Coordinates of C-alpha atoms and ligand atoms in Angstrom, one line a residue:
M1 CA -12.5 -10.3 -50.9
N2 CA -9.5 -9.2 -53.1
N3 CA -7.7 -11.9 -55.0
S4 CA -5.7 -10.4 -57.5
N5 CA -1.9 -11.0 -57.3
I6 CA -0.4 -7.4 -55.7
N7 CA 2.8 -6.5 -57.0
I8 CA 5.9 -4.9 -54.7
P9 CA 7.6 -2.3 -57.1
Y10 CA 11.7 -2.9 -56.2
P11 CA 12.5 0.2 -54.0
S12 CA 14.7 2.0 -54.9
N13 CA 16.9 3.4 -52.1
E14 CA 16.3 8.0 -50.9
P15 CA 17.7 10.4 -51.7
I16 CA 19.7 12.1 -49.4
L17 CA 19.7 15.4 -49.1
D18 CA 22.5 18.2 -48.4
Y19 CA 21.2 20.5 -46.3
A20 CA 23.5 22.7 -48.4
P21 CA 23.8 26.8 -46.5
G22 CA 20.4 28.5 -47.8
S23 CA 18.3 25.1 -48.4
A24 CA 15.1 25.1 -47.5
E25 CA 15.1 21.4 -45.3
R26 CA 18.3 23.4 -43.2
D27 CA 15.9 26.1 -41.8
S28 CA 13.9 23.5 -41.3
V29 CA 15.5 21.0 -39.9
L30 CA 16.9 23.1 -37.7
K31 CA 13.5 25.0 -36.5
T32 CA 12.2 21.4 -35.3
Y33 CA 15.5 20.9 -33.7
D34 CA 15.0 23.8 -31.4
E35 CA 11.2 23.2 -30.3
L36 CA 11.8 20.1 -29.4
Y37 CA 14.9 21.3 -27.7
K38 CA 13.4 23.3 -25.6
K39 CA 10.0 21.7 -25.1
K40 CA 9.4 18.9 -22.6
T41 CA 9.1 15.7 -23.8
T42 CA 7.9 12.8 -21.7
V43 CA 7.9 8.9 -23.1
F44 CA 5.7 6.9 -21.8
L45 CA 5.5 2.7 -21.8
K46 CA 3.9 1.6 -24.9
I47 CA 1.7 -1.1 -24.1
N48 CA -1.2 -2.2 -26.5
G49 CA -1.6 0.7 -28.3
K50 CA -1.5 2.9 -25.0
N51 CA 1.0 5.5 -22.9
V52 CA 1.7 3.9 -19.5
K53 CA 2.9 5.4 -16.9
G54 CA 6.7 3.4 -15.2
D55 CA 6.9 3.3 -12.1
S56 CA 9.4 5.8 -11.7
T57 CA 11.6 8.2 -14.6
K58 CA 14.5 9.3 -15.6
K59 CA 15.6 12.4 -17.2
M60 CA 16.7 13.4 -21.3
T61 CA 20.1 15.1 -21.8
P62 CA 21.9 15.9 -25.0
P63 CA 25.7 15.0 -25.0
H64 CA 26.5 17.5 -26.3
D65 CA 25.1 19.7 -23.8
H66 CA 24.2 17.4 -20.7
K67 CA 22.3 19.4 -18.0
H68 CA 20.5 21.0 -20.6
Q69 CA 17.0 18.6 -19.8
L70 CA 15.0 17.1 -21.9
G71 CA 12.4 15.7 -20.4
E72 CA 12.4 12.3 -18.9
Y73 CA 10.9 8.8 -19.9
H74 CA 9.5 5.9 -18.0
I75 CA 11.2 3.4 -16.0
A76 CA 9.5 -0.4 -16.4
N77 CA 8.9 -2.9 -13.6
K78 CA 8.5 -6.3 -13.5
N79 CA 4.5 -6.6 -14.7
H80 CA 4.8 -3.9 -16.6
V81 CA 7.3 -6.4 -18.7
K82 CA 4.5 -9.1 -18.4
S83 CA 1.2 -7.1 -19.7
A84 CA 3.7 -6.3 -23.1
I85 CA 4.1 -9.5 -23.2
L86 CA 0.9 -10.4 -22.9
S87 CA 0.1 -7.7 -25.2
A88 CA 2.1 -9.0 -27.7
L89 CA 0.6 -12.3 -27.4
N90 CA -2.9 -11.2 -27.6
A91 CA -2.8 -8.9 -31.1
K92 CA -0.9 -11.6 -32.6
S93 CA -4.3 -13.9 -33.9
K94 CA -5.5 -11.1 -36.0
W95 CA -1.9 -9.8 -37.1
S96 CA -0.6 -12.6 -37.9
K97 CA -3.6 -13.3 -40.1
M98 CA -4.1 -10.2 -41.8
H99 CA -3.0 -10.4 -45.6
W100 CA 0.7 -10.0 -46.0
T101 CA -0.1 -6.6 -48.3
R102 CA -1.8 -5.1 -45.7
R103 CA 0.9 -6.0 -42.9
A104 CA 3.8 -4.6 -46.3
S105 CA 0.5 -1.3 -46.7
I106 CA 1.7 0.1 -43.2
F107 CA 5.9 -0.2 -42.9
L108 CA 5.0 1.4 -46.9
K109 CA 3.4 4.2 -45.6
A110 CA 5.7 4.8 -42.5
A111 CA 8.2 5.5 -45.3
D112 CA 6.6 7.5 -47.2
L113 CA 6.0 9.6 -43.1
L114 CA 9.3 9.3 -42.7
A115 CA 9.9 10.4 -46.0
G116 CA 7.7 13.6 -45.8
P117 CA 5.8 14.6 -42.5
Y118 CA 8.0 13.6 -40.8
R119 CA 11.5 13.3 -41.8
D120 CA 12.2 16.7 -39.7
K121 CA 10.9 15.8 -36.5
I122 CA 13.3 11.6 -37.0
N123 CA 16.0 14.2 -38.4
A124 CA 16.4 16.2 -35.3
A125 CA 15.3 14.3 -32.4
T126 CA 18.2 12.4 -33.2
M127 CA 20.5 14.3 -33.8
I128 CA 19.3 15.9 -30.4
A129 CA 19.2 12.3 -28.7
Q130 CA 22.8 10.8 -30.2
S131 CA 24.2 13.7 -31.1
K132 CA 24.3 13.5 -34.5
T133 CA 25.5 15.5 -37.2
V134 CA 22.5 16.5 -39.6
H135 CA 24.5 14.6 -42.4
Q136 CA 24.4 11.5 -40.3
A137 CA 21.3 12.2 -38.7
E138 CA 19.5 11.8 -42.7
I139 CA 22.0 8.9 -43.5
D140 CA 20.4 6.7 -40.5
A141 CA 16.9 8.4 -38.7
A142 CA 15.3 9.4 -42.4
C143 CA 17.6 7.1 -45.2
E144 CA 18.5 4.0 -43.4
L145 CA 14.7 3.4 -42.1
I146 CA 13.0 4.9 -45.4
D147 CA 15.3 1.8 -47.0
F148 CA 14.6 -0.8 -44.2
L149 CA 11.2 -0.2 -45.1
R150 CA 10.7 0.0 -48.7
F151 CA 13.6 -2.5 -49.2
N152 CA 11.9 -4.9 -46.8
A153 CA 8.9 -5.2 -47.6
Y154 CA 10.2 -6.5 -51.2
Y155 CA 11.9 -8.7 -49.9
M156 CA 8.5 -10.7 -48.3
Q157 CA 7.0 -10.4 -51.5
E158 CA 10.1 -12.6 -52.9
I159 CA 10.5 -14.4 -50.0
Y160 CA 6.8 -15.4 -50.1
Q161 CA 7.1 -16.0 -53.6
N162 CA 9.6 -19.2 -53.2
Q163 CA 8.0 -22.4 -54.2
P164 CA 9.3 -26.1 -54.7
E165 CA 8.7 -28.1 -57.3
S166 CA 5.5 -30.4 -57.7
S167 CA 5.8 -33.5 -59.4
P168 CA 2.9 -34.5 -61.4
G169 CA -0.8 -35.5 -59.2
M170 CA 1.0 -33.0 -56.9
W171 CA -0.1 -29.5 -55.2
N172 CA 3.0 -28.5 -53.1
Q173 CA 3.5 -25.2 -51.3
L174 CA 5.5 -23.8 -48.8
H175 CA 3.7 -21.3 -45.6
Y176 CA 5.6 -19.1 -44.3
R177 CA 4.3 -19.1 -40.5
P178 CA 5.8 -16.3 -38.0
L179 CA 7.0 -17.4 -35.2
E180 CA 4.9 -19.0 -32.7
G181 CA 5.3 -16.8 -29.6
F182 CA 6.5 -13.8 -29.7
I183 CA 10.0 -11.7 -30.5
Y184 CA 11.6 -9.6 -28.4
S185 CA 13.7 -6.5 -29.7
I186 CA 17.1 -4.9 -28.2
S187 CA 18.4 -2.3 -29.5
P188 CA 21.5 0.1 -29.4
F189 CA 22.0 3.7 -29.5
N190 CA 24.3 4.2 -32.7
F191 CA 21.5 4.5 -35.5
T192 CA 18.0 4.9 -34.9
A193 CA 17.4 3.5 -38.2
I194 CA 18.3 0.1 -36.2
S195 CA 15.6 0.7 -33.6
G196 CA 13.1 0.3 -36.0
N197 CA 14.0 -1.7 -38.0
L198 CA 15.0 -4.6 -35.7
S199 CA 11.3 -4.7 -33.9
A200 CA 9.5 -3.8 -37.7
S201 CA 11.2 -6.6 -39.8
A202 CA 10.2 -9.2 -37.5
A203 CA 6.9 -7.2 -37.1
L204 CA 6.0 -7.4 -41.0
M205 CA 6.2 -11.4 -41.5
G206 CA 4.0 -11.3 -39.4
N207 CA 5.1 -11.2 -36.0
V208 CA 5.0 -9.7 -32.8
V209 CA 7.9 -7.4 -30.3
V210 CA 8.2 -6.2 -27.1
W211 CA 11.2 -3.8 -28.0
K212 CA 13.4 -2.6 -25.3
P213 CA 15.3 0.7 -27.1
S214 CA 19.2 1.7 -25.7
D215 CA 17.8 3.9 -22.6
H216 CA 20.5 6.4 -25.1
Q217 CA 18.3 6.5 -27.8
I218 CA 14.6 7.0 -26.2
F219 CA 14.4 10.8 -27.7
S220 CA 14.3 8.7 -31.0
A221 CA 12.6 5.8 -30.2
Q222 CA 9.9 7.7 -28.8
V223 CA 9.5 9.3 -32.5
V224 CA 9.5 5.6 -34.4
M225 CA 6.9 4.7 -32.4
E226 CA 4.9 7.6 -33.2
V227 CA 5.9 6.8 -36.7
F228 CA 4.5 3.7 -36.5
E229 CA 0.8 4.4 -34.5
A230 CA 0.7 6.9 -37.7
A231 CA 1.4 4.5 -40.3
G232 CA -1.8 2.6 -38.6
L233 CA 0.3 -0.6 -36.7
P234 CA -2.3 -1.6 -34.7
D235 CA -1.9 -2.1 -30.6
G236 CA 0.1 -4.8 -28.8
V237 CA 1.9 -5.4 -32.0
I238 CA 5.2 -3.8 -31.0
N239 CA 5.2 -2.6 -27.4
M240 CA 8.3 -0.1 -26.2
V241 CA 9.2 -0.8 -22.7
M242 CA 12.4 0.7 -21.4
G243 CA 13.9 0.2 -17.7
D244 CA 17.1 -2.0 -16.4
P245 CA 17.8 -3.9 -18.8
E246 CA 18.8 -7.2 -17.1
M247 CA 15.1 -7.1 -15.6
I248 CA 13.0 -6.4 -18.2
T249 CA 15.5 -9.0 -20.5
N250 CA 15.3 -11.6 -17.9
T251 CA 11.7 -11.7 -17.6
I252 CA 11.0 -11.5 -21.4
L253 CA 13.2 -14.5 -21.3
A254 CA 11.9 -16.8 -18.6
S255 CA 8.7 -16.7 -20.7
E256 CA 7.5 -19.9 -22.2
N257 CA 6.4 -17.8 -25.2
F258 CA 9.6 -16.2 -26.2
A259 CA 10.7 -17.5 -29.5
G260 CA 13.7 -15.2 -30.8
V261 CA 15.5 -11.8 -29.8
H262 CA 16.6 -9.1 -32.9
Y263 CA 19.6 -7.5 -31.0
T264 CA 22.2 -5.0 -32.0
G265 CA 24.9 -4.0 -29.1
S266 CA 27.7 -5.1 -27.4
T267 CA 29.3 -9.0 -28.1
F268 CA 29.2 -8.9 -24.4
V269 CA 25.4 -8.7 -23.8
F270 CA 24.8 -10.7 -26.5
Q271 CA 27.2 -13.4 -25.5
D272 CA 25.5 -13.0 -21.4
I273 CA 21.4 -13.5 -23.6
W274 CA 22.8 -16.8 -25.3
K275 CA 23.8 -18.6 -22.4
K276 CA 20.1 -17.1 -20.5
I277 CA 18.7 -18.1 -23.6
G278 CA 20.4 -21.9 -23.3
S279 CA 20.7 -22.5 -19.5
N280 CA 16.3 -21.5 -19.7
I281 CA 16.3 -23.4 -23.4
S282 CA 13.9 -26.5 -21.7
N283 CA 11.2 -23.9 -21.0
Y284 CA 10.2 -22.5 -24.4
K285 CA 7.7 -24.0 -26.3
T286 CA 10.2 -23.0 -30.0
Y287 CA 13.6 -23.1 -30.0
P288 CA 13.8 -19.1 -30.1
K289 CA 16.1 -17.2 -33.2
I290 CA 19.0 -15.5 -31.9
V291 CA 20.0 -13.4 -34.5
G292 CA 22.1 -10.6 -32.6
E293 CA 25.0 -8.1 -34.6
T294 CA 27.6 -6.9 -32.7
G295 CA 30.7 -5.5 -32.0
G296 CA 33.9 -4.6 -34.1
K297 CA 37.2 -4.3 -34.6
D298 CA 37.3 -3.0 -38.4
F299 CA 40.5 -2.3 -40.7
I300 CA 42.2 -0.5 -43.4
I301 CA 45.0 -2.0 -44.8
A302 CA 46.6 0.5 -46.9
H303 CA 49.3 -1.7 -49.4
P304 CA 52.0 0.1 -51.0
T305 CA 51.1 0.4 -54.1
A306 CA 47.1 2.9 -52.3
N307 CA 47.1 6.2 -53.0
I308 CA 47.6 8.9 -49.9
K309 CA 45.0 10.9 -50.5
E310 CA 42.0 8.2 -50.7
V311 CA 43.9 6.3 -47.7
A312 CA 43.7 9.6 -45.8
T313 CA 40.0 10.4 -46.0
A314 CA 39.0 6.5 -46.0
I315 CA 40.5 6.9 -42.5
V316 CA 38.8 10.4 -41.1
R317 CA 35.9 10.0 -42.6
G318 CA 36.0 5.8 -41.9
A319 CA 36.9 6.4 -37.9
F320 CA 35.8 10.1 -37.4
E321 CA 32.6 10.2 -38.9
Y322 CA 29.9 9.7 -35.8
Q323 CA 32.8 9.9 -33.2
G324 CA 34.0 6.4 -34.7
Q325 CA 31.0 4.9 -33.2
K326 CA 29.6 3.0 -35.5
C327 CA 30.0 -0.3 -35.2
S328 CA 31.6 0.0 -39.2
A329 CA 34.1 3.0 -38.0
A330 CA 37.7 2.4 -39.0
S331 CA 40.1 1.7 -35.3
R332 CA 42.7 -0.5 -36.4
V333 CA 44.8 0.8 -39.0
Y334 CA 47.9 -0.7 -41.9
L335 CA 50.3 2.1 -43.0
P336 CA 54.0 0.7 -45.5
K337 CA 56.4 2.8 -44.3
S338 CA 57.7 3.9 -47.1
T339 CA 54.2 6.2 -46.9
S340 CA 52.7 5.7 -44.0
K341 CA 54.0 8.9 -42.8
K342 CA 52.5 11.4 -45.5
I343 CA 49.4 9.3 -45.6
L344 CA 49.5 10.1 -41.6
S345 CA 50.4 14.1 -42.4
E346 CA 47.2 13.9 -44.6
V347 CA 45.5 12.6 -42.1
K348 CA 45.8 15.1 -39.2
R349 CA 46.1 18.0 -43.0
Q350 CA 42.4 17.1 -43.1
L351 CA 41.6 16.9 -39.5
D352 CA 43.2 19.9 -38.6
T353 CA 40.5 22.0 -40.6
I354 CA 37.9 19.8 -38.3
K355 CA 34.9 22.1 -36.2
M356 CA 33.6 19.8 -32.8
G357 CA 30.9 21.0 -31.2
P358 CA 26.6 21.1 -30.8
P359 CA 25.3 19.5 -33.8
N360 CA 23.0 22.3 -34.3
D361 CA 26.0 24.0 -35.3
L362 CA 25.6 23.1 -38.8
K363 CA 29.8 23.9 -39.7
N364 CA 30.3 21.2 -36.5
Y365 CA 32.0 17.5 -38.3
V366 CA 32.2 16.1 -34.9
T367 CA 29.9 16.4 -32.2
A368 CA 30.3 15.0 -28.4
V369 CA 30.2 11.0 -28.0
I370 CA 27.5 9.5 -26.5
H371 CA 27.7 9.3 -22.5
E372 CA 30.0 9.3 -20.0
E373 CA 30.8 6.1 -19.4
A374 CA 31.8 6.6 -23.5
F375 CA 33.8 9.6 -22.4
D376 CA 35.7 8.0 -19.5
R377 CA 36.6 4.7 -21.2
I378 CA 37.9 6.7 -24.5
V379 CA 39.8 9.0 -22.5
D380 CA 41.2 6.8 -20.3
S381 CA 42.3 4.8 -23.1
I382 CA 44.2 8.5 -24.3
E383 CA 45.6 8.8 -21.1
K384 CA 47.1 4.8 -21.3
V385 CA 48.4 5.8 -24.5
K386 CA 50.0 8.6 -23.3
S387 CA 52.4 6.4 -20.7
D388 CA 52.7 3.1 -22.1
T389 CA 56.2 3.7 -24.1
D390 CA 55.2 0.9 -27.3
A391 CA 52.8 3.9 -28.4
E392 CA 52.2 7.7 -28.9
I393 CA 49.3 10.8 -29.7
Y394 CA 50.0 11.7 -33.2
C395 CA 47.7 13.9 -33.7
G396 CA 44.2 14.8 -31.2
G397 CA 44.0 13.5 -27.5
E398 CA 42.1 16.6 -26.6
Y399 CA 38.7 16.6 -24.4
D400 CA 35.8 18.0 -21.7
K401 CA 33.2 16.9 -20.8
S402 CA 32.5 20.7 -18.9
I403 CA 29.8 21.1 -21.0
G404 CA 29.0 17.8 -23.1
Y405 CA 31.0 14.6 -24.0
F406 CA 33.5 16.3 -26.1
I407 CA 36.7 14.2 -27.7
S408 CA 38.8 15.0 -30.1
P409 CA 39.7 12.7 -33.3
T410 CA 42.8 11.1 -32.2
V411 CA 44.9 9.0 -34.2
V412 CA 47.0 7.3 -32.2
T413 CA 50.9 5.3 -33.6
T414 CA 52.5 2.0 -33.1
L415 CA 55.0 -0.7 -33.9
N416 CA 53.3 -2.9 -31.8
P417 CA 50.7 -4.8 -33.8
N418 CA 48.8 -6.5 -30.4
Y419 CA 48.8 -3.1 -29.1
F420 CA 45.4 -3.0 -26.6
S421 CA 43.7 0.0 -29.1
M422 CA 44.4 -2.2 -32.6
E423 CA 42.3 -5.6 -30.0
K424 CA 40.5 -4.0 -28.4
E425 CA 37.3 -2.2 -29.8
L426 CA 37.1 1.1 -28.0
F427 CA 34.1 2.9 -29.5
G428 CA 35.2 6.1 -30.4
P429 CA 37.0 9.1 -32.1
L430 CA 40.3 7.0 -31.7
V431 CA 42.3 5.5 -34.0
T432 CA 45.2 3.1 -33.9
V433 CA 48.0 3.0 -36.9
Y434 CA 50.5 -0.1 -37.1
T435 CA 53.0 0.5 -39.9
Y436 CA 54.2 -2.5 -41.4
D437 CA 57.5 -3.0 -43.3
D438 CA 56.5 -2.8 -47.4
K439 CA 58.1 -6.9 -47.6
K440 CA 56.4 -7.9 -45.0
W441 CA 52.2 -7.5 -47.2
K442 CA 51.0 -11.4 -46.6
E443 CA 52.7 -11.3 -43.2
T444 CA 50.5 -8.0 -42.6
L445 CA 47.8 -9.5 -44.1
K446 CA 48.1 -12.8 -41.4
L447 CA 48.4 -10.1 -38.6
V448 CA 44.8 -8.4 -39.9
D449 CA 43.0 -11.6 -39.7
E450 CA 44.4 -13.1 -36.3
T451 CA 43.9 -9.4 -34.8
S452 CA 40.9 -8.9 -33.4
I453 CA 38.1 -11.5 -31.8
Y454 CA 35.3 -9.8 -34.8
A455 CA 35.0 -9.6 -38.3
L456 CA 32.4 -6.7 -38.8
T457 CA 33.6 -4.4 -42.3
G458 CA 37.5 -4.5 -43.4
A459 CA 39.3 -2.2 -46.0
V460 CA 41.8 -2.7 -48.7
F461 CA 43.1 -0.7 -50.9
S462 CA 46.2 -0.8 -53.6
E463 CA 46.8 0.0 -57.1
D464 CA 47.6 -3.7 -57.6
R465 CA 45.1 -6.1 -59.2
Y466 CA 47.2 -9.2 -57.2
A467 CA 47.8 -7.5 -54.1
M468 CA 44.4 -6.8 -53.9
D469 CA 43.4 -10.4 -54.9
E470 CA 45.3 -11.6 -52.2
A471 CA 43.5 -9.0 -49.7
I472 CA 40.6 -10.9 -51.2
T473 CA 41.4 -14.3 -50.1
A474 CA 44.1 -14.0 -46.9
L475 CA 40.9 -12.1 -44.6
E476 CA 37.9 -13.9 -46.5
N477 CA 36.8 -14.1 -42.5
C478 CA 37.9 -10.9 -41.3
A479 CA 34.6 -9.0 -42.0
G480 CA 31.2 -9.6 -43.5
N481 CA 31.2 -6.2 -45.4
F482 CA 34.7 -5.6 -47.1
Y483 CA 35.5 -2.7 -49.5
L484 CA 38.2 -2.7 -52.1
N485 CA 39.7 0.8 -51.9
D486 CA 36.8 2.8 -49.7
K487 CA 36.2 3.1 -46.6
P488 CA 34.8 1.0 -44.2
T489 CA 31.6 1.9 -43.4
G490 CA 28.1 3.5 -45.1
A491 CA 27.1 0.0 -46.1
V492 CA 23.4 1.0 -48.1
V493 CA 20.3 -1.3 -46.9
G494 CA 19.9 -2.7 -51.0
Q495 CA 23.3 -2.4 -52.5
Q496 CA 24.8 -3.8 -49.4
P497 CA 23.8 -6.4 -47.4
F498 CA 25.1 -5.1 -43.7
G499 CA 26.6 -8.4 -40.5
G500 CA 29.5 -10.1 -39.7
A501 CA 30.9 -12.8 -38.1
R502 CA 33.0 -14.3 -35.4
A503 CA 32.4 -12.5 -32.4
S504 CA 30.5 -9.7 -34.4
G505 CA 27.2 -11.5 -34.8
T506 CA 25.1 -14.2 -36.3
N507 CA 25.5 -12.1 -39.8
D508 CA 22.0 -12.1 -40.5
K509 CA 22.5 -9.5 -43.2
A510 CA 19.9 -6.2 -41.8
G511 CA 17.5 -5.2 -44.5
S512 CA 17.6 -8.7 -46.7
V513 CA 15.9 -11.6 -47.0
F514 CA 18.6 -13.5 -45.1
N515 CA 17.2 -11.4 -42.0
L516 CA 13.7 -12.1 -42.9
L517 CA 14.1 -15.4 -43.2
R518 CA 15.3 -15.9 -39.1
W519 CA 11.1 -14.5 -38.6
V520 CA 9.8 -16.8 -40.3
S521 CA 9.2 -20.7 -39.9
P522 CA 8.0 -22.8 -43.0
R523 CA 5.5 -25.0 -43.6
M524 CA 5.2 -27.2 -45.7
I525 CA 2.3 -28.9 -47.4
K526 CA 2.0 -31.6 -50.4
E527 CA -1.8 -32.1 -51.0
N528 CA -1.8 -34.8 -52.8
F529 CA -4.4 -35.4 -56.4
I530 CA -4.6 -38.4 -56.3
P531 CA -4.4 -40.4 -54.0
V532 CA -3.1 -44.6 -54.4
T533 CA -4.8 -47.2 -53.7
D534 CA -3.0 -49.8 -53.2
Y535 CA 0.3 -50.8 -51.3
K536 CA 2.1 -52.5 -53.7
Y537 CA 4.9 -51.4 -55.4
P538 CA 5.9 -52.2 -59.4
F539 CA 8.8 -54.2 -58.3
L540 CA 6.3 -56.4 -56.0
K541 CA 4.5 -57.7 -58.4
E542 CA 4.7 -61.4 -59.9
N543 CA 6.7 -62.3 -63.7
Ligands
LIG601 P1 25.2 -1.9 -25.2 O1 26.1 -3.3 -25.3 O2 25.5 -1.1 -24.2 O3 23.7 -1.9 -25.2 C1 22.8 -2.4 -26.4 C2 21.1 -2.6 -25.5 O4 21.3 -3.7 -24.5 C3 20.6 -1.3 -25.5 O5 19.5 -1.7 -25.9 C4 21.3 -1.6 -23.8 O6 20.1 -1.2 -22.9 C5 21.1 -3.8 -23.6 N1 21.6 -3.7 -22.1 C6 22.6 -3.5 -22.1 N2 22.9 -4.4 -21.1 C7 22.4 -5.4 -20.6 C8 22.2 -6.5 -19.9 N3 23.1 -7.0 -19.5 N4 20.8 -7.2 -20.5 C9 20.7 -7.4 -21.6 N5 20.5 -5.7 -22.0 C10 20.8 -5.2 -22.0 O7 25.5 -1.6 -26.4 P2 25.2 0.7 -26.9 O8 26.6 0.9 -26.3 O9 24.5 0.8 -27.5 O10 25.7 0.6 -28.6 C11 26.8 0.3 -29.2 C12 27.5 -1.1 -29.4 O11 26.9 -1.7 -30.6 C13 29.4 -1.2 -29.6 O12 29.6 -2.6 -29.6 C14 28.7 -1.8 -31.1 O13 29.6 -2.4 -32.4 C15 27.7 -2.4 -31.6 N6 26.5 -2.6 -32.9 C16 26.6 -3.4 -34.2 C17 26.0 -3.2 -34.7 C18 26.8 -4.7 -36.4 O14 25.1 -3.9 -36.5 N7 27.2 -4.9 -35.6 C19 25.0 -1.5 -35.1 C20 24.8 -0.9 -34.2 C21 25.4 -0.9 -32.8

């Protein structure tokens, strides 16, 4: 038995590889891409560490070539979900008693596997499954997931070190117990890192998990699972089930041992889950923790003093990287009348140089949107703009789904600050620009604050420090992640803990102590070294 006080050193962010022509990483990720693309992959349910067949299967296809079959994944029925719950509960006793440094070492090893031998595989799988450029895959599937795993292990240590004062004659100890029961994690399609972190963060703190990945990320989700297994994660700690999201969710929420949900996805699904938990509340052994990071309608506002090229570049990168399918993507922009024409023309100049196509052609900056439903939703919006009188397409607006779900980066301009695309999350390569009167800076800040139900990310560009200060104050509740002279995307673990409030979520900041604290239930232990032997306090004594 080792009794030494082991220390997890402070991690640094995983360096981002650049995949420049001629680089070793470029050749090797493309080779892995080809291999995975050609091979037929079967993804099984993962229950108690075993590959389990479902009742039926579904095909997996890449968004940029939807006729190509990558293989299939198995669909769970109710009994599979119940056995995933049971498997988690059976794993609980040993896992929660394992020393925290040993739990940490499993996830630290997973980080090193991702940084080294699995880097190509996780990136290539993400390029294929979610149609990410190699750069978008690298900053998500490799670097962000590695950072989540390393920083969370360090933050766990910080949490455990946090202990109360002890007066003379006693010793107070705070124990950070895992939650009683199991955690349900539900992940979205758009970030492989989030898919891994939702389960890993809860498991790291000693919890057991049933994980339901998005139907549109299963091809890369199985690589995440493979890495956890290769790192030595014991059977049953994280179980993966795929299939009808409502059936899976209803089965899980019906369990008296359901102890919490770790969700990332759209707002209305989260609200539905919350309602279901509410109506089941008297059936649970413990009040479930509800953690959800959800939608966004993220803004950029430029002051008249803002630098034209900086604002234009922030719009191009912030709105169109990964086809605008980031919860943090800029989707509403407020430009002053005095500079809006120049900014828009710089945006167009930059967009004219952008190439669109499959992610294995590294010249492409824009690839396909995730699925047909997303394609149709965005195309409907483009067509609506074309027929409306209070908005117009400034550039882009072309689309084609014959091979993959391709939509060109589209800039819409409007003089109606409440135009539907200024308010609604569309989650695609479409940004709407509203031009305001330079004299109405304060009124425009109010507009930004009141236009959307969301409050995830936002950015202000200004060379005037007083104006910037005004924006920081007026927009206090508009964004959980607020950027000054920078695009509103690209939060880095350990540097900008991420999450928003209002309809954007519970703001528990993924990759931080705030989030990890949700997966523990503190237990206070007071030991009295010198117990008293007489009930009388001094004031009761006679003179
Ligand atoms: P989605 O809501 O369609 O799906 C998210 C998850 O919920 C998936 O696993 C899905 O299968 C599941 N789901 C769908 N219907 C369900 C139901 N009725 N009951 C239970 N589960 C159900 O979202 P998506 O398209 O995968 O991801 C995009 C959304 O996620 C956007 O709204 C985006 O803003 C949000 N998002 C937010 C963050 C954040 O940190 N705030 C990060 C990434 C994505």
